[in-house]
């Protein structure tokens, strides 16, 4: 498994697993747990979740999946903006820890910008980090300008990651955010990297998939991983799709592939508002 360096030293898997829309239906729980465990077996030991997903249900699915294997996993969770006051973020983290049945969250993110002062949220994160409740903190859905605000805040240099919407059909972050993040040592996490049927059903992606003997989904994920500081977190509760996703860790697209994909899905030529899914 290729890795991404965070906090200047720690290596985390470049390919992980998302849990958006998990934990919403009790009847799906067993297969969701099985899918996460299969992913772990295949090296996808970074698992992303949030208190928003299933209103805590996804965190409970993660807890069951990592039972007995917590030390081999890197768990990411996120706090709602409306819970991100100095006191509220600490309380929300405690609830997430209880649902996750763990004593620490490896990376805790502000899910998106809200009304509470960013300095207060960061202060809460630093309090949680000092207490050992979280190991690292970051943000999600922050554009280049917002990341400059984070960097300028007290303890803002401790921001380790920014989770963003990124796939072949949505390349806006490439205009400024990817380069800015690399320079600042902030890892990017690509959520929804498959991009839906507009990407995986595209004839160009299908042709490259055929060339590599892979699925279009594998190609789409591998494309997001061509940047050494971008972590990809596809979600799937279907075992065959988990296996497809995992194959992206071993697939490297060549220069010809990348040029062909650029022609079909052009990179941005100007700044645009950050897309959020």
XYZ file of C-alpha atoms in Angstrom:
277
model
C 0.000 0.000 0.000
C 1.316 3.417 -0.953
C 1.278 5.912 1.887
C 0.889 9.639 2.490
C 2.889 11.452 5.145
C 0.995 13.572 7.648
C 2.317 15.602 10.557
C 5.730 15.485 8.908
C 6.383 11.866 9.811
C 3.388 9.537 10.181
C 2.574 7.316 7.230
C -1.082 6.577 6.485
C -2.562 4.528 3.625
C -3.134 6.517 0.447
C -6.263 4.479 -0.219
C -8.922 4.169 2.441
C -12.623 3.542 2.877
C -15.523 5.951 3.190
C -18.744 5.311 5.125
C -21.143 7.971 3.833
C -24.723 6.557 3.851
C -23.677 3.613 6.020
C -25.431 3.084 9.331
C -28.773 4.323 8.019
C -30.606 0.980 7.871
C -30.280 -1.775 10.458
C -30.802 -4.428 7.792
C -27.667 -3.316 5.951
C -25.370 -3.368 8.956
C -23.953 -6.869 8.584
C -22.878 -6.373 4.967
C -21.487 -2.915 5.738
C -19.353 -4.368 8.517
C -18.247 -7.217 6.262
C -17.281 -4.765 3.504
C -15.169 -2.663 5.854
C -13.452 -5.751 7.219
C -12.689 -7.001 3.723
C -11.220 -3.620 2.889
C -9.017 -3.808 5.977
C -7.847 -7.258 4.903
C -6.879 -5.715 1.550
C -4.869 -2.923 3.174
C -7.531 -0.202 3.288
C -7.038 0.446 6.989
C -7.831 4.171 6.872
C -11.573 4.507 7.513
C -13.431 7.798 7.192
C -16.702 8.519 8.963
C -18.597 11.397 10.602
C -21.180 12.108 13.255
C -23.429 13.249 10.378
C -23.430 9.881 8.613
C -26.550 8.073 9.741
C -26.599 10.504 12.689
C -23.855 8.462 14.322
C -24.921 5.155 12.833
C -21.882 4.949 10.551
C -19.551 5.411 13.514
C -21.255 2.447 15.192
C -20.733 0.362 12.032
C -17.047 1.301 12.094
C -16.812 0.318 15.763
C -18.123 -3.156 14.979
C -15.883 -3.531 11.935
C -12.662 -2.641 13.763
C -13.433 -4.615 16.913
C -10.283 -6.508 17.832
C -8.335 -4.679 15.112
C -8.372 -1.087 16.338
C -4.592 -0.738 16.487
C -4.213 -1.517 12.775
C -6.683 1.152 11.693
C -6.512 4.913 11.205
C -9.948 6.329 12.006
C -11.102 9.691 10.667
C -14.289 11.330 11.913
C -15.878 14.749 11.548
C -17.808 17.205 13.696
C -20.917 19.047 12.502
C -20.356 22.821 12.120
C -23.252 23.497 14.502
C -21.403 21.467 17.155
C -18.062 23.145 16.529
C -17.978 25.714 19.329
C -15.138 25.411 21.817
C -17.334 23.475 24.248
C -19.541 21.810 21.661
C -16.700 20.250 19.671
C -15.303 18.637 22.802
C -18.716 17.217 23.692
C -19.319 16.017 20.118
C -15.961 14.262 20.102
C -16.810 12.464 23.334
C -20.034 11.199 21.753
C -18.152 10.027 18.658
C -15.590 8.228 20.804
C -18.394 6.406 22.584
C -20.063 5.366 19.320
C -16.710 4.302 17.858
C -15.920 2.344 21.050
C -12.389 3.722 21.078
C -10.266 5.943 23.274
C -8.962 8.134 20.423
C -9.778 9.387 16.947
C -6.729 9.491 14.700
C -7.881 12.472 12.628
C -10.786 14.729 13.597
C -12.157 17.165 11.016
C -14.487 20.145 10.953
C -17.013 18.917 8.381
C -17.490 22.315 6.730
C -17.328 25.962 7.735
C -20.074 27.127 10.061
C -20.963 30.123 12.186
C -18.640 29.528 15.131
C -15.280 31.322 15.038
C -12.644 29.092 13.521
C -10.279 30.003 16.359
C -12.726 28.477 18.861
C -12.979 25.233 16.904
C -9.203 24.987 16.621
C -8.863 25.672 20.351
C -11.253 22.775 21.028
C -9.271 20.523 18.704
C -6.040 21.460 20.461
C -7.664 20.736 23.831
C -8.759 17.309 22.581
C -5.313 16.628 21.162
C -3.608 17.543 24.429
C -5.979 15.188 26.257
C -5.184 12.321 23.865
C -8.772 12.139 22.614
C -7.658 12.935 19.069
C -4.221 12.515 17.525
C -4.492 14.994 14.645
C -7.068 17.471 13.386
C -8.043 19.040 10.101
C -10.914 20.444 8.085
C -13.193 19.467 5.238
C -14.639 21.376 2.272
C -12.244 24.319 2.735
C -11.091 26.211 -0.344
C -7.691 27.854 -0.833
C -8.748 31.136 0.774
C -10.247 29.365 3.795
C -7.064 27.330 4.227
C -5.071 30.567 4.434
C -7.389 31.618 7.257
C -6.723 28.335 9.030
C -2.979 28.747 8.634
C -3.104 32.262 10.101
C -5.122 31.224 13.177
C -3.483 30.341 16.504
C -2.235 26.734 16.232
C -3.441 26.700 12.631
C -0.152 25.201 11.530
C -1.295 21.976 13.212
C -3.962 21.417 10.543
C -3.002 18.102 8.955
C -5.670 17.457 6.321
C -8.464 18.917 4.217
C -11.126 16.562 2.879
C -12.564 17.730 -0.455
C -14.835 16.662 -3.305
C -12.494 15.487 -6.069
C -12.791 13.236 -9.092
C -12.164 13.299 -12.836
C -15.316 15.294 -13.476
C -14.663 17.782 -10.656
C -11.101 19.100 -10.833
C -11.523 22.598 -9.421
C -9.081 22.039 -6.551
C -6.260 21.629 -9.071
C -6.247 25.333 -9.904
C -4.770 26.399 -6.561
C -5.643 24.147 -3.626
C -3.562 21.088 -4.539
C -0.353 23.067 -4.935
C -1.022 25.211 -1.882
C -1.709 22.124 0.241
C 1.440 20.346 -0.904
C 3.544 23.389 -0.026
C 1.923 23.656 3.422
C 2.252 19.941 4.148
C -1.512 19.476 4.381
C -2.818 16.168 3.049
C -5.893 16.253 0.843
C -8.543 13.550 1.136
C -10.638 12.965 -1.995
C -14.206 11.993 -1.187
C -16.552 10.607 -3.861
C -13.524 9.820 -6.084
C -15.548 7.672 -8.492
C -17.560 10.642 -9.726
C -20.656 8.627 -10.598
C -21.686 7.327 -14.009
C -20.501 10.493 -15.760
C -16.973 9.286 -14.977
C -17.160 5.500 -14.668
C -19.505 5.280 -17.659
C -17.358 7.474 -19.897
C -15.948 5.782 -22.993
C -12.439 7.153 -22.384
C -12.320 5.736 -18.869
C -13.670 2.431 -20.198
C -10.935 2.289 -22.842
C -8.164 2.879 -20.317
C -9.737 0.326 -17.995
C -9.676 -2.233 -20.808
C -6.009 -1.459 -21.495
C -5.104 -2.154 -17.856
C -7.464 -5.088 -17.384
C -9.215 -3.133 -14.661
C -12.643 -1.702 -13.965
C -13.532 1.937 -14.714
C -13.922 2.471 -10.962
C -10.365 1.311 -10.357
C -9.116 3.750 -13.009
C -11.065 6.650 -11.494
C -9.642 6.020 -8.039
C -6.093 5.481 -9.290
C -6.312 8.823 -11.096
C -6.986 10.690 -7.827
C -3.959 8.967 -6.282
C -1.491 10.278 -8.860
C -0.712 13.132 -6.476
C 1.504 11.875 -3.630
C -0.300 13.912 -0.947
C -3.873 12.986 -1.970
C -5.658 10.221 -0.060
C -8.624 8.613 -1.815
C -11.579 7.356 0.254
C -14.138 5.549 -1.947
C -17.145 4.058 -0.207
C -18.690 0.701 -0.974
C -20.774 -1.812 0.913
C -20.529 -4.358 -1.918
C -17.713 -6.843 -1.591
C -16.911 -6.990 -5.303
C -16.669 -3.205 -5.396
C -14.369 -3.164 -2.369
C -12.034 -5.513 -4.245
C -12.186 -3.251 -7.314
C -11.399 -0.221 -5.171
C -8.437 -1.932 -3.541
C -6.875 -2.721 -6.925
C -6.323 1.015 -7.437
C -3.517 0.865 -4.883
C -1.416 -1.161 -7.322
C -2.375 0.599 -10.545
C -0.242 3.468 -11.822
C -1.496 5.368 -14.857
C 1.182 6.241 -17.407
C 1.735 9.607 -19.088
C -0.345 8.580 -22.088
C -3.264 7.596 -19.887
C -3.128 10.896 -18.036
C -2.975 12.924 -21.247
C -5.961 11.035 -22.650
C -7.950 11.650 -19.466
C -6.994 15.339 -19.499
C -8.426 15.622 -23.006
C -11.698 14.025 -21.934
C -11.889 15.790 -18.558
C -9.988 19.091 -18.923
C -8.269 20.577 -15.875
C -9.457 23.996 -14.657
C -8.159 27.159 -16.301
C -9.451 29.579 -13.703
C -10.460 29.670 -10.065
C -13.995 28.585 -9.225
C -16.015 28.104 -6.018
C -15.183 24.865 -4.248
C -17.645 22.126 -5.167
C -19.257 20.249 -2.297
C -21.230 17.011 -2.503
